[in-house]
Amino acid sequence: MTLSITGARSELGRCFAGKTAPGKVHVNIAGQQANTLLSDGHAWQDFERIALAGVRRALQVDAAMLVHASFAFVLGKPKQDPLRSLAEVILECEQRVLASPRPACVVRLGYLYGPASRDLRLYRKAFRIGRPYWAGARRALQYHLHQNDAVAALLAAAKPRNAGRTLYATDGHPVSFMQFMDDFARKVGRRFPLHVPIIATPLIKAIVRTEHMQQAALAMPAEAPSPRVPGWRPVYADYRQGLDEAIASWRV
């Protein structure tokens, strides 16, 4: 049993440490550093080059099964650039993987968070000094996923019967970025987290990229997407428990 990874040095890649796979499996997580609402959009920089290069490398690896990590937010079909163009790159990567002669599947992941997230730690620091954040729309629900659950889902998808399929891995309970981050802020001691007011949009663009603003406003369907990865269930189906785990791990 061998497991190889494209993107192994990323935050999600480090979460694969010590993991094995059922057979000769390759997992492509190149570009997943951008699959988060925690980077203020800066993780999208140079995404097209990174994502397409990652697919090319992954397709050259000698493996019995290729699992390609993708992005569940494409279900929202963004209508404005730059997010629309990024979604088109994501779909192109999926198509290249599924069109290859090698057995392969695509797993669309929810927005990632967890103890390995440097950006989540930076949010903790910002909340502790009372800094406001761009919260997005209160009613725009998004899909989230703990990093460890993402690893488990990608490994669970690495079975020949899933070849040719597009599967989903989210925690199953979509919530807005505002609710997600407000709850996190309270957990780290900021009882009344501050939001950047809409009127300050022109000024905040110097810090927060347009991609992040569009993501935070992009509403997902209220029902969890399917088909879910067969045989997989998230350990942290409640994001609040996932945040608790991340915070507790930082104290160790």
C-alpha atoms as a printed R data frame, in Angstrom:
    type eleno elety resid chain resno       x      y       z
1   ATOM     1    CA   MET     A     1   0.000  0.000   0.000
2   ATOM     2    CA   THR     A     2   1.509  3.304  -1.096
3   ATOM     3    CA   LEU     A     3   0.202  6.842  -0.886
4   ATOM     4    CA   SER     A     4   1.660  9.761  -2.810
5   ATOM     5    CA   ILE     A     5   0.464 13.355  -2.781
6   ATOM     6    CA   THR     A     6   0.710 16.350  -5.071
7   ATOM     7    CA   GLY     A     7   0.769 19.335  -2.723
8   ATOM     8    CA   ALA     A     8   2.238 17.471   0.234
9   ATOM     9    CA   ARG     A     9   3.902 20.589   1.683
10  ATOM    10    CA   SER     A    10   0.627 22.477   2.046
11  ATOM    11    CA   GLU     A    11  -1.347 22.722   5.283
12  ATOM    12    CA   LEU     A    12  -3.711 19.991   4.156
13  ATOM    13    CA   GLY     A    13  -0.773 17.938   2.915
14  ATOM    14    CA   ARG     A    14   0.778 17.905   6.362
15  ATOM    15    CA   CYS     A    15  -2.470 16.474   7.731
16  ATOM    16    CA   PHE     A    16  -1.778 13.305   5.712
17  ATOM    17    CA   ALA     A    17   1.292 12.500   7.849
18  ATOM    18    CA   GLY     A    18   1.238  8.848   8.889
19  ATOM    19    CA   LYS     A    19  -1.753  7.978   6.673
20  ATOM    20    CA   THR     A    20  -1.900  4.979   4.358
21  ATOM    21    CA   ALA     A    21  -4.117  4.105   1.420
22  ATOM    22    CA   PRO     A    22  -5.779  0.901   0.180
23  ATOM    23    CA   GLY     A    23  -3.451  0.201  -2.731
24  ATOM    24    CA   LYS     A    24  -1.300  2.420  -4.914
25  ATOM    25    CA   VAL     A    25  -3.107  5.733  -4.566
26  ATOM    26    CA   HIS     A    26  -2.218  9.288  -5.546
27  ATOM    27    CA   VAL     A    27  -4.067 12.286  -4.093
28  ATOM    28    CA   ASN     A    28  -3.863 15.681  -5.748
29  ATOM    29    CA   ILE     A    29  -4.457 18.551  -3.326
30  ATOM    30    CA   ALA     A    30  -2.609 21.221  -5.319
31  ATOM    31    CA   GLY     A    31  -4.543 24.470  -5.013
32  ATOM    32    CA   GLN     A    32  -6.436 23.457  -1.872
33  ATOM    33    CA   GLN     A    33  -4.655 26.219   0.069
34  ATOM    34    CA   ALA     A    34  -7.239 28.501  -1.555
35  ATOM    35    CA   ASN     A    35 -10.191 26.332  -0.478
36  ATOM    36    CA   THR     A    36 -10.899 28.337   2.649
37  ATOM    37    CA   LEU     A    37 -12.711 31.454   3.774
38  ATOM    38    CA   LEU     A    38  -9.914 32.229   6.207
39  ATOM    39    CA   SER     A    39  -7.282 33.737   3.908
40  ATOM    40    CA   ASP     A    40  -9.075 37.016   3.062
41  ATOM    41    CA   GLY     A    41  -8.725 35.880  -0.552
42  ATOM    42    CA   HIS     A    42  -4.946 36.105  -0.728
43  ATOM    43    CA   ALA     A    43  -4.567 32.346  -1.177
44  ATOM    44    CA   TRP     A    44  -6.063 32.722  -4.678
45  ATOM    45    CA   GLN     A    45  -2.907 34.440  -5.908
46  ATOM    46    CA   ASP     A    46  -1.409 32.468  -8.811
47  ATOM    47    CA   PHE     A    47  -4.099 29.795  -8.371
48  ATOM    48    CA   GLU     A    48  -4.540 28.968 -12.065
49  ATOM    49    CA   ARG     A    49  -0.867 28.131 -12.551
50  ATOM    50    CA   ILE     A    50  -0.672 26.116  -9.319
51  ATOM    51    CA   ALA     A    51  -3.859 24.145  -9.964
52  ATOM    52    CA   LEU     A    52  -3.171 23.263 -13.594
53  ATOM    53    CA   ALA     A    53   0.454 22.358 -12.867
54  ATOM    54    CA   GLY     A    54  -0.727 20.146 -10.024
55  ATOM    55    CA   VAL     A    55  -3.086 18.255 -12.319
56  ATOM    56    CA   ARG     A    56  -0.324 17.724 -14.891
57  ATOM    57    CA   ARG     A    57   1.998 16.341 -12.224
58  ATOM    58    CA   ALA     A    58  -0.687 14.120 -10.727
59  ATOM    59    CA   LEU     A    59  -1.560 12.606 -14.103
60  ATOM    60    CA   GLN     A    60   2.067 11.588 -14.596
61  ATOM    61    CA   VAL     A    61   2.305  9.633 -11.339
62  ATOM    62    CA   ASP     A    62   2.243  5.856 -11.554
63  ATOM    63    CA   ALA     A    63  -0.774  4.988  -9.425
64  ATOM    64    CA   ALA     A    64  -3.706  2.602  -9.590
65  ATOM    65    CA   MET     A    65  -6.154  5.330  -8.480
66  ATOM    66    CA   LEU     A    66  -6.062  9.111  -8.587
67  ATOM    67    CA   VAL     A    67  -8.179 11.192  -6.215
68  ATOM    68    CA   HIS     A    68  -8.448 14.846  -7.157
69  ATOM    69    CA   ALA     A    69  -9.467 17.304  -4.420
70  ATOM    70    CA   SER     A    70 -11.758 20.038  -5.737
71  ATOM    71    CA   PHE     A    71 -14.049 22.777  -4.396
72  ATOM    72    CA   ALA     A    72 -17.684 22.369  -3.345
73  ATOM    73    CA   PHE     A    73 -18.402 26.088  -3.772
74  ATOM    74    CA   VAL     A    74 -18.568 25.699  -7.574
75  ATOM    75    CA   LEU     A    75 -22.156 24.533  -6.971
76  ATOM    76    CA   GLY     A    76 -22.963 28.196  -6.317
77  ATOM    77    CA   LYS     A    77 -22.053 29.062  -9.946
78  ATOM    78    CA   PRO     A    78 -20.454 32.460  -9.293
79  ATOM    79    CA   LYS     A    79 -21.506 34.995 -11.896
80  ATOM    80    CA   GLN     A    80 -18.870 37.674 -11.455
81  ATOM    81    CA   ASP     A    81 -15.146 37.762 -12.012
82  ATOM    82    CA   PRO     A    82 -12.671 37.056 -10.547
83  ATOM    83    CA   LEU     A    83 -14.486 34.199  -8.759
84  ATOM    84    CA   ARG     A    84 -16.267 33.082 -11.927
85  ATOM    85    CA   SER     A    85 -12.960 32.670 -13.773
86  ATOM    86    CA   LEU     A    86 -11.474 30.777 -10.836
87  ATOM    87    CA   ALA     A    87 -14.464 28.424 -10.833
88  ATOM    88    CA   GLU     A    88 -13.888 27.807 -14.542
89  ATOM    89    CA   VAL     A    89 -10.281 26.807 -13.816
90  ATOM    90    CA   ILE     A    90 -11.512 24.456 -11.075
91  ATOM    91    CA   LEU     A    91 -13.958 22.781 -13.474
92  ATOM    92    CA   GLU     A    92 -11.258 22.505 -16.147
93  ATOM    93    CA   CYS     A    93  -9.017 20.687 -13.662
94  ATOM    94    CA   GLU     A    94 -11.836 18.279 -12.838
95  ATOM    95    CA   GLN     A    95 -12.482 17.603 -16.521
96  ATOM    96    CA   ARG     A    96  -8.809 16.888 -17.225
97  ATOM    97    CA   VAL     A    97  -8.668 14.380 -14.380
98  ATOM    98    CA   LEU     A    98 -11.871 12.572 -15.335
99  ATOM    99    CA   ALA     A    99 -10.939 12.518 -19.036
100 ATOM   100    CA   SER     A   100  -7.615 10.811 -18.387
101 ATOM   101    CA   PRO     A   101  -7.296  7.057 -19.069
102 ATOM   102    CA   ARG     A   102  -6.294  6.433 -15.446
103 ATOM   103    CA   PRO     A   103  -8.976  5.455 -12.894
104 ATOM   104    CA   ALA     A   104  -9.760  8.709 -11.092
105 ATOM   105    CA   CYS     A   105 -12.430 10.492  -9.133
106 ATOM   106    CA   VAL     A   106 -13.091 14.049  -8.010
107 ATOM   107    CA   VAL     A   107 -13.963 14.980  -4.431
108 ATOM   108    CA   ARG     A   108 -15.382 18.464  -3.962
109 ATOM   109    CA   LEU     A   109 -14.497 19.633  -0.456
110 ATOM   110    CA   GLY     A   110 -16.176 22.230   1.725
111 ATOM   111    CA   TYR     A   111 -14.217 25.283   2.854
112 ATOM   112    CA   LEU     A   112 -11.352 23.988   4.984
113 ATOM   113    CA   TYR     A   113 -10.503 24.938   8.556
114 ATOM   114    CA   GLY     A   114  -8.706 23.239  11.418
115 ATOM   115    CA   PRO     A   115  -5.716 23.296  13.749
116 ATOM   116    CA   ALA     A   116  -3.214 23.341  10.865
117 ATOM   117    CA   SER     A   117  -4.698 26.570   9.505
118 ATOM   118    CA   ARG     A   118  -2.316 29.488   9.948
119 ATOM   119    CA   ASP     A   119  -5.103 31.863   8.928
120 ATOM   120    CA   LEU     A   120  -7.369 30.596  11.711
121 ATOM   121    CA   ARG     A   121  -4.621 31.402  14.195
122 ATOM   122    CA   LEU     A   122  -4.317 34.884  12.714
123 ATOM   123    CA   TYR     A   123  -8.041 35.397  13.180
124 ATOM   124    CA   ARG     A   124  -7.640 34.419  16.821
125 ATOM   125    CA   LYS     A   125  -4.973 37.091  17.233
126 ATOM   126    CA   ALA     A   126  -7.127 39.679  15.430
127 ATOM   127    CA   PHE     A   127 -10.165 38.960  17.593
128 ATOM   128    CA   ARG     A   128  -8.142 39.218  20.782
129 ATOM   129    CA   ILE     A   129  -7.131 42.774  19.913
130 ATOM   130    CA   GLY     A   130 -10.667 43.681  18.825
131 ATOM   131    CA   ARG     A   131 -10.060 44.001  15.086
132 ATOM   132    CA   PRO     A   132 -13.191 43.869  12.865
133 ATOM   133    CA   TYR     A   133 -13.438 41.402   9.984
134 ATOM   134    CA   TRP     A   134 -15.284 41.141   6.674
135 ATOM   135    CA   ALA     A   135 -18.243 38.934   7.600
136 ATOM   136    CA   GLY     A   136 -20.154 38.778   4.329
137 ATOM   137    CA   ALA     A   137 -23.876 38.162   4.047
138 ATOM   138    CA   ARG     A   138 -25.717 36.782   7.072
139 ATOM   139    CA   ARG     A   139 -27.956 34.546   4.956
140 ATOM   140    CA   ALA     A   140 -25.332 33.276   2.505
141 ATOM   141    CA   LEU     A   141 -24.781 29.695   3.626
142 ATOM   142    CA   GLN     A   142 -21.481 27.972   2.854
143 ATOM   143    CA   TYR     A   143 -20.131 24.445   3.178
144 ATOM   144    CA   HIS     A   144 -17.311 23.843   5.658
145 ATOM   145    CA   LEU     A   145 -15.054 20.900   6.454
146 ATOM   146    CA   HIS     A   146 -12.468 20.147   9.121
147 ATOM   147    CA   GLN     A   147  -9.041 19.390   7.642
148 ATOM   148    CA   ASN     A   148  -8.859 15.952   9.267
149 ATOM   149    CA   ASP     A   149 -12.270 15.052   7.851
150 ATOM   150    CA   ALA     A   150 -11.053 16.172   4.420
151 ATOM   151    CA   VAL     A   151  -8.112 13.773   4.641
152 ATOM   152    CA   ALA     A   152 -10.400 10.914   5.669
153 ATOM   153    CA   ALA     A   153 -12.815 11.662   2.814
154 ATOM   154    CA   LEU     A   154 -10.081 11.738   0.161
155 ATOM   155    CA   LEU     A   155  -8.686  8.415   1.354
156 ATOM   156    CA   ALA     A   156 -12.157  6.864   1.548
157 ATOM   157    CA   ALA     A   157 -12.784  7.897  -2.071
158 ATOM   158    CA   ALA     A   158  -9.694  6.018  -3.284
159 ATOM   159    CA   LYS     A   159 -11.552  2.890  -4.380
160 ATOM   160    CA   PRO     A   160 -11.883  1.558  -7.929
161 ATOM   161    CA   ARG     A   161 -15.681  1.649  -7.771
162 ATOM   162    CA   ASN     A   162 -15.531  5.452  -7.497
163 ATOM   163    CA   ALA     A   163 -13.614  5.894 -10.758
164 ATOM   164    CA   GLY     A   164 -15.249  8.466 -13.011
165 ATOM   165    CA   ARG     A   165 -17.393  9.942 -10.238
166 ATOM   166    CA   THR     A   166 -17.670 13.423  -8.771
167 ATOM   167    CA   LEU     A   167 -18.282 13.153  -5.034
168 ATOM   168    CA   TYR     A   168 -18.737 15.608  -2.166
169 ATOM   169    CA   ALA     A   169 -17.296 15.938   1.313
170 ATOM   170    CA   THR     A   170 -18.739 18.655   3.553
171 ATOM   171    CA   ASP     A   171 -19.791 18.661   7.183
172 ATOM   172    CA   GLY     A   172 -23.422 18.535   6.030
173 ATOM   173    CA   HIS     A   173 -24.622 21.650   7.876
174 ATOM   174    CA   PRO     A   174 -24.056 24.820   5.830
175 ATOM   175    CA   VAL     A   175 -23.696 28.054   7.790
176 ATOM   176    CA   SER     A   176 -22.706 31.573   6.828
177 ATOM   177    CA   PHE     A   177 -19.146 32.776   7.230
178 ATOM   178    CA   MET     A   178 -20.505 35.376   9.651
179 ATOM   179    CA   GLN     A   179 -21.999 32.753  11.960
180 ATOM   180    CA   PHE     A   180 -18.919 30.533  11.656
181 ATOM   181    CA   MET     A   181 -16.469 33.291  12.560
182 ATOM   182    CA   ASP     A   182 -18.633 34.965  15.205
183 ATOM   183    CA   ASP     A   183 -18.813 31.629  17.024
184 ATOM   184    CA   PHE     A   184 -15.047 31.247  16.726
185 ATOM   185    CA   ALA     A   185 -14.506 34.777  18.041
186 ATOM   186    CA   ARG     A   186 -16.586 34.033  21.132
187 ATOM   187    CA   LYS     A   187 -14.667 30.820  21.730
188 ATOM   188    CA   VAL     A   188 -11.387 32.758  21.840
189 ATOM   189    CA   GLY     A   189 -12.726 35.445  24.166
190 ATOM   190    CA   ARG     A   190 -14.305 38.127  21.957
191 ATOM   191    CA   ARG     A   191 -17.877 38.258  23.208
192 ATOM   192    CA   PHE     A   192 -19.005 40.857  20.675
193 ATOM   193    CA   PRO     A   193 -17.004 40.373  17.439
194 ATOM   194    CA   LEU     A   194 -16.907 43.404  15.154
195 ATOM   195    CA   HIS     A   195 -17.781 43.352  11.453
196 ATOM   196    CA   VAL     A   196 -16.396 45.714   8.834
197 ATOM   197    CA   PRO     A   197 -19.360 47.911   7.788
198 ATOM   198    CA   ILE     A   198 -20.481 47.778   4.151
199 ATOM   199    CA   ILE     A   199 -19.799 51.494   3.822
200 ATOM   200    CA   ALA     A   200 -16.099 50.755   4.305
201 ATOM   201    CA   THR     A   201 -15.932 48.427   1.272
202 ATOM   202    CA   PRO     A   202 -13.736 50.726  -0.869
203 ATOM   203    CA   LEU     A   203 -11.184 51.009   1.946
204 ATOM   204    CA   ILE     A   204 -11.162 47.374   3.017
205 ATOM   205    CA   LYS     A   205 -10.308 46.241  -0.526
206 ATOM   206    CA   ALA     A   206  -6.740 47.217   0.262
207 ATOM   207    CA   ILE     A   207  -6.675 44.312   2.739
208 ATOM   208    CA   VAL     A   208  -9.408 41.885   1.677
209 ATOM   209    CA   ARG     A   209  -9.372 40.674  -1.917
210 ATOM   210    CA   THR     A   210 -12.465 40.740  -4.105
211 ATOM   211    CA   GLU     A   211 -12.379 36.932  -4.328
212 ATOM   212    CA   HIS     A   212 -13.029 36.661  -0.588
213 ATOM   213    CA   MET     A   213 -15.861 39.196  -0.662
214 ATOM   214    CA   GLN     A   214 -17.506 37.264  -3.469
215 ATOM   215    CA   GLN     A   215 -17.033 33.951  -1.662
216 ATOM   216    CA   ALA     A   216 -18.576 35.272   1.540
217 ATOM   217    CA   ALA     A   217 -21.603 36.482  -0.437
218 ATOM   218    CA   LEU     A   218 -22.005 33.341  -2.569
219 ATOM   219    CA   ALA     A   219 -24.931 31.336  -1.245
220 ATOM   220    CA   MET     A   220 -24.917 27.538  -1.423
221 ATOM   221    CA   PRO     A   221 -28.004 25.312  -1.534
222 ATOM   222    CA   ALA     A   222 -29.319 24.682   1.983
223 ATOM   223    CA   GLU     A   223 -29.157 20.903   1.596
224 ATOM   224    CA   ALA     A   224 -25.777 19.227   1.806
225 ATOM   225    CA   PRO     A   225 -24.485 18.335  -1.673
226 ATOM   226    CA   SER     A   226 -24.487 14.766  -2.893
227 ATOM   227    CA   PRO     A   227 -23.420 12.141  -3.704
228 ATOM   228    CA   ARG     A   228 -21.248 12.080  -0.620
229 ATOM   229    CA   VAL     A   229 -18.092  9.983  -0.537
230 ATOM   230    CA   PRO     A   230 -19.367  6.410   0.067
231 ATOM   231    CA   GLY     A   231 -18.537  4.977   3.467
232 ATOM   232    CA   TRP     A   232 -17.366  8.322   4.877
233 ATOM   233    CA   ARG     A   233 -18.889 10.455   7.601
234 ATOM   234    CA   PRO     A   234 -17.375 13.602   9.089
235 ATOM   235    CA   VAL     A   235 -16.178 13.354  12.665
236 ATOM   236    CA   TYR     A   236 -16.873 17.078  13.035
237 ATOM   237    CA   ALA     A   237 -20.353 17.356  11.544
238 ATOM   238    CA   ASP     A   238 -20.873 20.298  13.914
239 ATOM   239    CA   TYR     A   239 -18.371 23.032  13.037
240 ATOM   240    CA   ARG     A   240 -18.450 24.237  16.639
241 ATOM   241    CA   GLN     A   241 -16.957 20.939  17.768
242 ATOM   242    CA   GLY     A   242 -14.386 21.238  14.997
243 ATOM   243    CA   LEU     A   243 -13.411 24.705  16.219
244 ATOM   244    CA   ASP     A   244 -13.187 23.392  19.785
245 ATOM   245    CA   GLU     A   245 -10.804 20.669  18.593
246 ATOM   246    CA   ALA     A   246  -8.614 23.193  16.798
247 ATOM   247    CA   ILE     A   247  -8.430 25.513  19.818
248 ATOM   248    CA   ALA     A   248  -7.703 22.620  22.188
249 ATOM   249    CA   SER     A   249  -4.897 21.345  19.955
250 ATOM   250    CA   TRP     A   250  -3.188 24.758  20.086
251 ATOM   251    CA   ARG     A   251  -2.997 24.483  23.872
252 ATOM   252    CA   VAL     A   252  -1.132 21.177  23.808
